[in-house]
Amino acid sequence: MSSVAKHSWHQSMKDAIRDSTTLLHRLRIDPDALGTSAQGERQFPVFVPEEYLNRMHPEDPNDPLLLQVLARKQESDTVLGFDEDPVGDSRVEKVPGLLQKYHGRVLLIVTGACAIHCRYCFRRHYPYSSAPKSIQQWEPALQYIASDTSIQEVIYSGGDPLTVADSVLADLTRQISSIPHIRRLRIHTRMPAVIPCRVDSQLCAWLKSTPLSKWVVLHINHPHEIDYSVETAIEKLQATGTVVLNQTVLLKGINDKLDVLRELCERLVQRGVMPYYLHQLDRVAGASHFECDPEAGRSLVERLSEMLPGYAVPKYVAEIEGRRSKTPLR
Ligand SMILES: *Cc1c(COP(=O)(O)O)cnc(C)c1O
Ligand code: SF4
């Protein structure tokens, strides 16, 4: 046996840091230097696994990873235009746990749980308790998918679908792949960049065994999030025949700098991961301090495209309710 006991992803979830005080204490940062929001934490608790904490720089109150997960005092501000359901998800729920906004693809809220709580998350107020929790409860969603032959792609989302056990995911995927008009499976997940050991042999085995075309969309916002363990997780996913893409949210004070975005895109394409979308922040209540001016965003992406090959430049988009696709901002 190796003396370095292999940590399971379940254990990492159980041991995650769940409050600002502990988080700041671990990083040796004075809580008064930053200011935290008790109200924000009550609404949406702090949740940070050790693996993610380890990529933060101790004693740096401006660490770009810390600022994504710490409930800062600005969360308590009420700002006009920032709402609980900014993208109208509740209005496109067809059956419990299934959203359809766009032609040919549906999004399944596989779970409400995440491996990390990102403070800017547009689903931070989503009523997850109503989402299905067992395979039987998926029946209406599966029937909906089976009855509409224009649907070619099923997207596992959440929450983070990879917080669900492999046996459940494998079961669900088997049922979905038996629907003749479904060709593609897409998984939207932050897990490989948060608890990289989640990409284990069991996960890779069921992914590899599905006959569907497989796409994983990661969510990485800053180059400091990519370390050796994340690169290894990406390689394992790719080895199953999965195409790996990344989406990023443009976040003020975190990645709204040319050098940061450029390094992120370069690190991603170096590993064969295509930068897919750069999202304008959804205007969710409690996240106004993360918002960047779309003009500044446009200019950043323009400068990026002057430095990088086309495939390394993400599409800068906003989610605007009622549109037939995400809305390009350039
Ligand atoms: C963003 C989103 C998708 C995926 O859109 P793509 O442009 O295909 O990446 C699908 N369904 C919903 C409800 C979405 O919000
Ligand atoms: S992992 Fe995704 S769904 Fe979960 S809190 Fe972060 S942004 Fe939201």
mmCIF file of C-alpha atoms and ligand atoms in Angstrom:
data_model
loop_
_atom_site.group_PDB
_atom_site.id
_atom_site.type_symbol
_atom_site.label_atom_id
_atom_site.label_comp_id
_atom_site.label_asym_id
_atom_site.label_seq_id
_atom_site.Cartn_x
_atom_site.Cartn_y
_atom_site.Cartn_z
ATOM 1 C CA MET A 1 0.000 0.000 0.000
ATOM 2 C CA SER A 2 1.173 3.469 -0.753
ATOM 3 C CA SER A 3 1.792 5.601 2.315
ATOM 4 C CA VAL A 4 -0.039 8.452 0.620
ATOM 5 C CA ALA A 5 -3.647 7.387 1.141
ATOM 6 C CA LYS A 6 -5.722 8.168 -1.910
ATOM 7 C CA HIS A 7 -8.375 10.673 -1.008
ATOM 8 C CA SER A 8 -11.816 9.966 -2.442
ATOM 9 C CA TRP A 9 -13.877 12.718 -4.001
ATOM 10 C CA HIS A 10 -16.742 11.864 -1.643
ATOM 11 C CA GLN A 11 -14.456 12.515 1.306
ATOM 12 C CA SER A 12 -13.305 15.823 -0.215
ATOM 13 C CA MET A 13 -16.925 16.930 -0.466
ATOM 14 C CA LYS A 14 -17.560 15.932 3.154
ATOM 15 C CA ASP A 15 -14.448 17.733 4.387
ATOM 16 C CA ALA A 16 -15.025 20.933 2.393
ATOM 17 C CA ILE A 17 -14.688 24.256 4.185
ATOM 18 C CA ARG A 18 -18.152 25.662 4.857
ATOM 19 C CA ASP A 19 -17.689 29.151 6.253
ATOM 20 C CA SER A 20 -15.741 32.347 5.566
ATOM 21 C CA THR A 21 -14.081 32.418 8.980
ATOM 22 C CA THR A 22 -12.395 29.032 8.524
ATOM 23 C CA LEU A 23 -11.525 29.841 4.923
ATOM 24 C CA LEU A 24 -9.774 33.092 5.834
ATOM 25 C CA HIS A 25 -8.141 31.543 8.880
ATOM 26 C CA ARG A 26 -6.633 28.782 6.729
ATOM 27 C CA LEU A 27 -5.194 31.418 4.388
ATOM 28 C CA ARG A 28 -3.953 33.575 7.285
ATOM 29 C CA ILE A 29 -6.012 36.543 6.121
ATOM 30 C CA ASP A 30 -7.528 39.062 8.539
ATOM 31 C CA PRO A 31 -11.345 38.905 8.087
ATOM 32 C CA ASP A 32 -11.570 42.640 8.721
ATOM 33 C CA ALA A 33 -9.314 43.340 5.746
ATOM 34 C CA LEU A 34 -11.934 41.931 3.354
ATOM 35 C CA GLY A 35 -15.331 42.061 5.016
ATOM 36 C CA THR A 36 -17.765 39.171 4.678
ATOM 37 C CA SER A 37 -21.533 38.891 4.308
ATOM 38 C CA ALA A 38 -23.363 36.785 6.884
ATOM 39 C CA GLN A 39 -26.550 37.286 4.877
ATOM 40 C CA GLY A 40 -24.856 36.040 1.709
ATOM 41 C CA GLU A 41 -23.593 32.964 3.535
ATOM 42 C CA ARG A 42 -27.027 32.181 4.918
ATOM 43 C CA GLN A 43 -28.554 32.312 1.425
ATOM 44 C CA PHE A 44 -25.778 30.367 -0.241
ATOM 45 C CA PRO A 45 -23.246 28.795 2.130
ATOM 46 C CA VAL A 46 -19.525 28.960 1.512
ATOM 47 C CA PHE A 47 -18.291 25.613 0.152
ATOM 48 C CA VAL A 48 -14.639 25.064 -0.770
ATOM 49 C CA PRO A 49 -12.885 21.691 -0.962
ATOM 50 C CA GLU A 50 -9.277 21.349 0.152
ATOM 51 C CA GLU A 51 -8.033 20.682 -3.398
ATOM 52 C CA TYR A 52 -9.257 24.103 -4.507
ATOM 53 C CA LEU A 53 -8.004 25.858 -1.373
ATOM 54 C CA ASN A 54 -4.546 24.439 -2.076
ATOM 55 C CA ARG A 55 -4.348 26.428 -5.292
ATOM 56 C CA MET A 56 -4.928 29.743 -3.479
ATOM 57 C CA HIS A 57 -2.057 31.905 -2.283
ATOM 58 C CA PRO A 58 -1.996 32.270 1.511
ATOM 59 C CA GLU A 59 -2.015 35.816 2.886
ATOM 60 C CA ASP A 60 -3.319 37.288 -0.381
ATOM 61 C CA PRO A 61 -6.749 38.901 0.145
ATOM 62 C CA ASN A 62 -6.975 39.479 -3.630
ATOM 63 C CA ASP A 63 -6.308 35.892 -4.621
ATOM 64 C CA PRO A 64 -8.414 35.268 -7.770
ATOM 65 C CA LEU A 65 -9.586 31.860 -6.548
ATOM 66 C CA LEU A 66 -10.486 33.122 -3.082
ATOM 67 C CA LEU A 67 -12.554 35.980 -4.513
ATOM 68 C CA GLN A 68 -14.682 33.476 -6.470
ATOM 69 C CA VAL A 69 -15.756 31.632 -3.326
ATOM 70 C CA LEU A 70 -15.698 34.090 -0.424
ATOM 71 C CA ALA A 71 -19.011 35.703 0.581
ATOM 72 C CA ARG A 72 -17.808 39.306 0.503
ATOM 73 C CA LYS A 73 -19.763 42.093 2.146
ATOM 74 C CA GLN A 74 -20.981 43.432 -1.226
ATOM 75 C CA GLU A 75 -23.296 40.399 -1.452
ATOM 76 C CA SER A 76 -25.621 42.131 0.983
ATOM 77 C CA ASP A 77 -26.075 45.130 -1.351
ATOM 78 C CA THR A 78 -29.422 45.367 -3.101
ATOM 79 C CA VAL A 79 -28.733 46.508 -6.651
ATOM 80 C CA LEU A 80 -31.483 47.351 -9.115
ATOM 81 C CA GLY A 81 -31.583 44.922 -12.047
ATOM 82 C CA PHE A 82 -29.980 42.018 -10.138
ATOM 83 C CA ASP A 83 -32.655 39.370 -9.546
ATOM 84 C CA GLU A 84 -33.126 35.856 -8.200
ATOM 85 C CA ASP A 85 -33.786 34.220 -11.602
ATOM 86 C CA PRO A 86 -31.874 36.447 -14.043
ATOM 87 C CA VAL A 87 -32.048 34.133 -17.050
ATOM 88 C CA GLY A 88 -35.671 33.036 -16.720
ATOM 89 C CA ASP A 89 -34.916 29.369 -15.987
ATOM 90 C CA SER A 90 -38.169 28.861 -14.110
ATOM 91 C CA ARG A 91 -40.068 29.880 -17.252
ATOM 92 C CA VAL A 92 -38.447 27.281 -19.539
ATOM 93 C CA GLU A 93 -38.804 24.259 -17.256
ATOM 94 C CA LYS A 94 -40.813 21.787 -19.362
ATOM 95 C CA VAL A 95 -41.096 19.020 -16.792
ATOM 96 C CA PRO A 96 -39.369 18.857 -13.370
ATOM 97 C CA GLY A 97 -35.615 19.143 -13.858
ATOM 98 C CA LEU A 98 -35.670 19.645 -17.636
ATOM 99 C CA LEU A 99 -35.097 23.038 -19.266
ATOM 100 C CA GLN A 100 -35.332 23.789 -22.950
ATOM 101 C CA LYS A 101 -34.407 27.166 -24.367
ATOM 102 C CA TYR A 102 -32.758 26.202 -27.631
ATOM 103 C CA HIS A 103 -33.532 24.047 -30.622
ATOM 104 C CA GLY A 104 -32.241 20.489 -30.589
ATOM 105 C CA ARG A 105 -30.857 20.397 -27.054
ATOM 106 C CA VAL A 106 -32.283 20.096 -23.581
ATOM 107 C CA LEU A 107 -30.668 20.722 -20.251
ATOM 108 C CA LEU A 108 -31.184 18.312 -17.369
ATOM 109 C CA ILE A 109 -30.741 19.597 -13.848
ATOM 110 C CA VAL A 110 -29.221 16.329 -12.692
ATOM 111 C CA THR A 111 -28.632 17.614 -9.159
ATOM 112 C CA GLY A 112 -28.596 20.831 -7.175
ATOM 113 C CA ALA A 113 -25.323 19.935 -5.460
ATOM 114 C CA CYS A 114 -21.974 21.391 -6.442
ATOM 115 C CA ALA A 115 -18.376 20.665 -5.459
ATOM 116 C CA ILE A 116 -17.793 24.364 -4.867
ATOM 117 C CA HIS A 117 -20.010 27.387 -4.380
ATOM 118 C CA CYS A 118 -19.150 30.133 -6.854
ATOM 119 C CA ARG A 119 -20.491 33.379 -5.475
ATOM 120 C CA TYR A 120 -21.490 34.724 -8.910
ATOM 121 C CA CYS A 121 -23.531 31.625 -9.777
ATOM 122 C CA PHE A 122 -26.747 32.472 -11.613
ATOM 123 C CA ARG A 123 -28.405 29.451 -10.035
ATOM 124 C CA ARG A 124 -27.597 30.498 -6.461
ATOM 125 C CA HIS A 125 -31.307 31.048 -5.810
ATOM 126 C CA TYR A 126 -32.645 28.198 -7.975
ATOM 127 C CA PRO A 127 -35.307 26.113 -6.177
ATOM 128 C CA TYR A 128 -33.313 22.884 -6.402
ATOM 129 C CA SER A 129 -35.370 20.992 -3.871
ATOM 130 C CA SER A 130 -37.913 20.455 -6.643
ATOM 131 C CA ALA A 131 -35.386 18.765 -8.948
ATOM 132 C CA PRO A 132 -35.649 14.953 -9.239
ATOM 133 C CA LYS A 133 -33.393 12.905 -6.987
ATOM 134 C CA SER A 134 -33.738 9.351 -8.247
ATOM 135 C CA ILE A 135 -33.949 7.554 -11.567
ATOM 136 C CA GLN A 136 -37.709 7.006 -11.162
ATOM 137 C CA GLN A 137 -38.194 10.730 -10.820
ATOM 138 C CA TRP A 138 -36.511 11.198 -14.228
ATOM 139 C CA GLU A 139 -39.375 9.423 -15.945
ATOM 140 C CA PRO A 140 -41.204 12.617 -17.065
ATOM 141 C CA ALA A 141 -37.955 14.113 -18.377
ATOM 142 C CA LEU A 142 -37.075 10.917 -20.249
ATOM 143 C CA GLN A 143 -40.557 10.772 -21.734
ATOM 144 C CA TYR A 144 -40.317 14.390 -22.826
ATOM 145 C CA ILE A 145 -36.985 13.709 -24.552
ATOM 146 C CA ALA A 146 -38.269 10.524 -26.169
ATOM 147 C CA SER A 147 -41.382 12.235 -27.514
ATOM 148 C CA ASP A 148 -39.593 15.105 -29.291
ATOM 149 C CA THR A 149 -37.516 13.840 -32.207
ATOM 150 C CA SER A 150 -36.003 17.272 -32.803
ATOM 151 C CA ILE A 151 -33.884 16.831 -29.661
ATOM 152 C CA GLN A 152 -30.430 15.506 -30.548
ATOM 153 C CA GLU A 153 -28.432 16.476 -27.498
ATOM 154 C CA VAL A 154 -28.900 16.098 -23.758
ATOM 155 C CA ILE A 155 -26.889 18.345 -21.463
ATOM 156 C CA TYR A 156 -26.231 17.243 -17.889
ATOM 157 C CA SER A 157 -26.110 20.326 -15.750
ATOM 158 C CA GLY A 158 -27.039 21.395 -12.243
ATOM 159 C CA GLY A 159 -25.574 22.070 -9.855
ATOM 160 C CA ASP A 160 -22.706 19.873 -10.895
ATOM 161 C CA PRO A 161 -23.742 16.551 -12.456
ATOM 162 C CA LEU A 162 -20.429 14.959 -11.470
ATOM 163 C CA THR A 163 -21.365 15.226 -7.780
ATOM 164 C CA VAL A 164 -23.775 12.359 -8.542
ATOM 165 C CA ALA A 165 -22.665 8.719 -8.122
ATOM 166 C CA ASP A 166 -21.354 6.976 -11.242
ATOM 167 C CA SER A 167 -23.948 4.211 -10.956
ATOM 168 C CA VAL A 168 -26.757 6.791 -11.208
ATOM 169 C CA LEU A 169 -25.082 8.649 -14.081
ATOM 170 C CA ALA A 170 -24.400 5.403 -15.924
ATOM 171 C CA ASP A 171 -28.053 4.352 -15.503
ATOM 172 C CA LEU A 172 -29.437 7.665 -16.666
ATOM 173 C CA THR A 173 -27.058 7.717 -19.623
ATOM 174 C CA ARG A 174 -28.040 4.196 -20.643
ATOM 175 C CA GLN A 175 -31.694 5.242 -20.746
ATOM 176 C CA ILE A 176 -30.927 8.393 -22.692
ATOM 177 C CA SER A 177 -28.718 6.617 -25.207
ATOM 178 C CA SER A 178 -31.507 4.135 -25.906
ATOM 179 C CA ILE A 179 -33.622 6.979 -27.324
ATOM 180 C CA PRO A 180 -32.923 6.699 -31.073
ATOM 181 C CA HIS A 181 -32.831 10.421 -31.939
ATOM 182 C CA ILE A 182 -30.334 11.325 -29.196
ATOM 183 C CA ARG A 183 -26.839 11.611 -30.631
ATOM 184 C CA ARG A 184 -24.845 13.655 -28.184
ATOM 185 C CA LEU A 185 -24.279 13.800 -24.453
ATOM 186 C CA ARG A 186 -22.845 16.958 -23.007
ATOM 187 C CA ILE A 187 -21.752 17.411 -19.394
ATOM 188 C CA HIS A 188 -21.376 20.862 -17.882
ATOM 189 C CA THR A 189 -19.098 20.444 -14.885
ATOM 190 C CA ARG A 190 -16.635 22.303 -12.703
ATOM 191 C CA MET A 191 -15.684 19.116 -10.850
ATOM 192 C CA PRO A 192 -12.492 18.214 -12.813
ATOM 193 C CA ALA A 193 -11.134 21.675 -11.972
ATOM 194 C CA VAL A 194 -12.268 21.536 -8.341
ATOM 195 C CA ILE A 195 -11.756 17.943 -7.158
ATOM 196 C CA PRO A 196 -9.716 16.477 -10.044
ATOM 197 C CA CYS A 197 -9.628 12.944 -8.580
ATOM 198 C CA ARG A 198 -13.364 12.808 -9.426
ATOM 199 C CA VAL A 199 -12.213 11.794 -12.906
ATOM 200 C CA ASP A 200 -11.466 8.231 -11.798
ATOM 201 C CA SER A 201 -11.551 4.868 -13.544
ATOM 202 C CA GLN A 202 -15.259 4.336 -12.795
ATOM 203 C CA LEU A 203 -16.265 7.634 -14.357
ATOM 204 C CA CYS A 204 -14.051 7.015 -17.365
ATOM 205 C CA ALA A 205 -15.446 3.498 -17.774
ATOM 206 C CA TRP A 206 -19.086 4.551 -18.143
ATOM 207 C CA LEU A 207 -18.158 7.531 -20.300
ATOM 208 C CA LYS A 208 -16.149 5.306 -22.577
ATOM 209 C CA SER A 209 -18.952 2.758 -22.818
ATOM 210 C CA THR A 210 -21.662 5.166 -23.973
ATOM 211 C CA PRO A 211 -22.304 5.075 -27.711
ATOM 212 C CA LEU A 212 -23.185 8.790 -27.765
ATOM 213 C CA SER A 213 -20.820 11.491 -28.970
ATOM 214 C CA LYS A 214 -19.411 12.916 -25.728
ATOM 215 C CA TRP A 215 -18.676 16.517 -24.864
ATOM 216 C CA VAL A 216 -17.549 17.873 -21.518
ATOM 217 C CA VAL A 217 -17.662 21.602 -20.896
ATOM 218 C CA LEU A 218 -15.423 22.600 -17.997
ATOM 219 C CA HIS A 219 -15.737 25.833 -16.086
ATOM 220 C CA ILE A 220 -12.354 27.425 -15.392
ATOM 221 C CA ASN A 221 -11.990 31.163 -14.882
ATOM 222 C CA HIS A 222 -8.344 31.698 -14.043
ATOM 223 C CA PRO A 223 -5.026 30.055 -15.020
ATOM 224 C CA HIS A 224 -4.201 29.452 -11.337
ATOM 225 C CA GLU A 225 -7.044 26.920 -11.296
ATOM 226 C CA ILE A 226 -5.105 24.665 -13.663
ATOM 227 C CA ASP A 227 -2.438 22.612 -11.919
ATOM 228 C CA TYR A 228 -0.933 19.226 -12.697
ATOM 229 C CA SER A 229 -3.853 17.319 -11.162
ATOM 230 C CA VAL A 230 -6.373 19.228 -13.284
ATOM 231 C CA GLU A 231 -4.296 18.579 -16.414
ATOM 232 C CA THR A 232 -4.260 14.884 -15.562
ATOM 233 C CA ALA A 233 -8.055 14.857 -15.124
ATOM 234 C CA ILE A 234 -8.432 16.538 -18.526
ATOM 235 C CA GLU A 235 -6.172 13.968 -20.181
ATOM 236 C CA LYS A 236 -8.190 11.121 -18.662
ATOM 237 C CA LEU A 237 -11.422 12.588 -19.999
ATOM 238 C CA GLN A 238 -9.908 13.021 -23.438
ATOM 239 C CA ALA A 239 -8.648 9.427 -23.369
ATOM 240 C CA THR A 240 -12.291 8.250 -23.218
ATOM 241 C CA GLY A 241 -12.951 9.903 -26.569
ATOM 242 C CA THR A 242 -14.614 12.925 -24.995
ATOM 243 C CA VAL A 243 -14.151 16.373 -26.512
ATOM 244 C CA VAL A 244 -13.296 18.814 -23.735
ATOM 245 C CA LEU A 245 -14.259 22.495 -23.927
ATOM 246 C CA ASN A 246 -14.157 25.240 -21.333
ATOM 247 C CA GLN A 247 -16.420 28.090 -20.383
ATOM 248 C CA THR A 248 -15.397 31.108 -18.362
ATOM 249 C CA VAL A 249 -17.389 33.820 -16.654
ATOM 250 C CA LEU A 250 -15.904 37.297 -17.038
ATOM 251 C CA LEU A 251 -15.431 38.461 -13.436
ATOM 252 C CA LYS A 252 -14.356 41.872 -12.249
ATOM 253 C CA GLY A 253 -11.099 41.828 -10.307
ATOM 254 C CA ILE A 254 -10.559 38.141 -11.122
ATOM 255 C CA ASN A 255 -10.027 37.626 -14.844
ATOM 256 C CA ASP A 256 -10.894 40.941 -16.500
ATOM 257 C CA LYS A 257 -7.282 41.504 -17.565
ATOM 258 C CA LEU A 258 -5.789 40.724 -20.953
ATOM 259 C CA ASP A 259 -2.768 38.879 -19.524
ATOM 260 C CA VAL A 260 -4.946 36.657 -17.342
ATOM 261 C CA LEU A 261 -7.378 35.691 -20.108
ATOM 262 C CA ARG A 262 -4.557 35.157 -22.564
ATOM 263 C CA GLU A 263 -2.700 32.858 -20.205
ATOM 264 C CA LEU A 264 -5.897 30.963 -19.441
ATOM 265 C CA CYS A 265 -6.648 30.405 -23.142
ATOM 266 C CA GLU A 266 -3.074 29.355 -23.862
ATOM 267 C CA ARG A 267 -2.996 26.902 -20.955
ATOM 268 C CA LEU A 268 -6.286 25.396 -22.150
ATOM 269 C CA VAL A 269 -5.376 24.917 -25.811
ATOM 270 C CA GLN A 270 -1.997 23.523 -24.758
ATOM 271 C CA ARG A 271 -4.020 20.651 -23.250
ATOM 272 C CA GLY A 272 -6.320 20.388 -26.249
ATOM 273 C CA VAL A 273 -9.213 22.119 -24.484
ATOM 274 C CA MET A 274 -11.052 24.638 -26.610
ATOM 275 C CA PRO A 275 -12.148 27.906 -24.958
ATOM 276 C CA TYR A 276 -15.839 27.809 -25.856
ATOM 277 C CA TYR A 277 -17.670 30.702 -24.197
ATOM 278 C CA LEU A 278 -16.705 33.773 -22.217
ATOM 279 C CA HIS A 279 -19.929 34.670 -20.426
ATOM 280 C CA GLN A 280 -21.047 38.110 -19.487
ATOM 281 C CA LEU A 281 -22.169 37.816 -15.859
ATOM 282 C CA ASP A 282 -25.825 36.943 -15.375
ATOM 283 C CA ARG A 283 -27.351 39.624 -13.173
ATOM 284 C CA VAL A 284 -28.127 37.507 -10.148
ATOM 285 C CA ALA A 285 -28.885 39.151 -6.808
ATOM 286 C CA GLY A 286 -25.757 39.295 -4.625
ATOM 287 C CA ALA A 287 -23.259 39.221 -7.507
ATOM 288 C CA SER A 288 -23.243 42.826 -8.733
ATOM 289 C CA HIS A 289 -19.648 43.355 -7.567
ATOM 290 C CA PHE A 290 -18.482 40.812 -10.178
ATOM 291 C CA GLU A 291 -19.991 42.626 -13.152
ATOM 292 C CA CYS A 292 -17.735 43.968 -15.923
ATOM 293 C CA ASP A 293 -18.760 46.593 -18.424
ATOM 294 C CA PRO A 294 -19.614 44.814 -21.714
ATOM 295 C CA GLU A 295 -17.652 47.457 -23.651
ATOM 296 C CA ALA A 296 -14.526 46.607 -21.659
ATOM 297 C CA GLY A 297 -15.280 42.910 -22.237
ATOM 298 C CA ARG A 298 -15.561 43.484 -25.976
ATOM 299 C CA SER A 299 -12.280 45.275 -26.109
ATOM 300 C CA LEU A 300 -10.582 42.485 -24.110
ATOM 301 C CA VAL A 301 -11.833 39.820 -26.501
ATOM 302 C CA GLU A 302 -10.822 41.893 -29.496
ATOM 303 C CA ARG A 303 -7.294 42.227 -28.152
ATOM 304 C CA LEU A 304 -7.235 38.496 -27.390
ATOM 305 C CA SER A 305 -8.180 37.705 -30.959
ATOM 306 C CA GLU A 306 -5.263 39.817 -32.185
ATOM 307 C CA MET A 307 -2.850 37.661 -30.171
ATOM 308 C CA LEU A 308 -4.178 34.118 -30.421
ATOM 309 C CA PRO A 309 -5.296 31.701 -33.123
ATOM 310 C CA GLY A 310 -9.035 31.782 -33.735
ATOM 311 C CA TYR A 311 -9.653 28.470 -31.985
ATOM 312 C CA ALA A 312 -8.106 29.828 -28.775
ATOM 313 C CA VAL A 313 -10.486 32.786 -28.479
ATOM 314 C CA PRO A 314 -13.800 32.119 -26.698
ATOM 315 C CA LYS A 315 -17.073 33.557 -27.958
ATOM 316 C CA TYR A 316 -18.116 36.423 -25.725
ATOM 317 C CA VAL A 317 -21.827 35.938 -25.031
ATOM 318 C CA ALA A 318 -24.692 36.990 -22.815
ATOM 319 C CA GLU A 319 -27.750 35.009 -21.796
ATOM 320 C CA ILE A 320 -30.772 37.073 -22.761
ATOM 321 C CA GLU A 321 -34.184 35.659 -21.983
ATOM 322 C CA GLY A 322 -36.341 34.778 -24.974
ATOM 323 C CA ARG A 323 -33.491 34.535 -27.534
ATOM 324 C CA ARG A 324 -32.948 31.427 -29.628
ATOM 325 C CA SER A 325 -29.283 31.191 -28.745
ATOM 326 C CA LYS A 326 -26.796 32.865 -26.475
ATOM 327 C CA THR A 327 -26.272 36.407 -27.682
ATOM 328 C CA PRO A 328 -22.834 37.278 -29.116
ATOM 329 C CA LEU A 329 -21.452 40.508 -27.679
ATOM 330 C CA ARG A 330 -19.039 41.349 -30.458
HETATM 331 C C1 LIG B 1 -26.581 27.693 -22.303
HETATM 332 C C2 LIG B 1 -27.659 26.734 -22.418
HETATM 333 C C3 LIG B 1 -27.581 25.667 -23.329
HETATM 334 C C4 LIG B 1 -26.380 25.421 -24.181
HETATM 335 O O1 LIG B 1 -26.243 26.343 -25.216
HETATM 336 P P1 LIG B 1 -25.107 26.114 -26.305
HETATM 337 O O2 LIG B 1 -25.080 27.378 -27.079
HETATM 338 O O3 LIG B 1 -25.503 24.919 -27.090
HETATM 339 O O4 LIG B 1 -23.843 25.854 -25.541
HETATM 340 C C5 LIG B 1 -28.657 24.813 -23.448
HETATM 341 N N1 LIG B 1 -29.767 24.981 -22.702
HETATM 342 C C6 LIG B 1 -29.888 25.993 -21.812
HETATM 343 C C7 LIG B 1 -31.155 26.125 -21.036
HETATM 344 C C8 LIG B 1 -28.835 26.905 -21.640
HETATM 345 O O5 LIG B 1 -28.954 27.882 -20.742
HETATM 346 S S1 SF4 B 2 -20.104 24.938 -9.991
HETATM 347 FE FE1 SF4 B 2 -21.449 25.900 -11.512
HETATM 348 S S2 SF4 B 2 -23.522 25.551 -10.762
HETATM 349 FE FE2 SF4 B 2 -22.121 25.169 -9.051
HETATM 350 S S3 SF4 B 2 -21.969 27.111 -7.946
HETATM 351 FE FE3 SF4 B 2 -20.296 27.072 -9.419
HETATM 352 S S4 SF4 B 2 -21.135 28.109 -11.233
HETATM 353 FE FE4 SF4 B 2 -22.869 27.519 -9.945
#
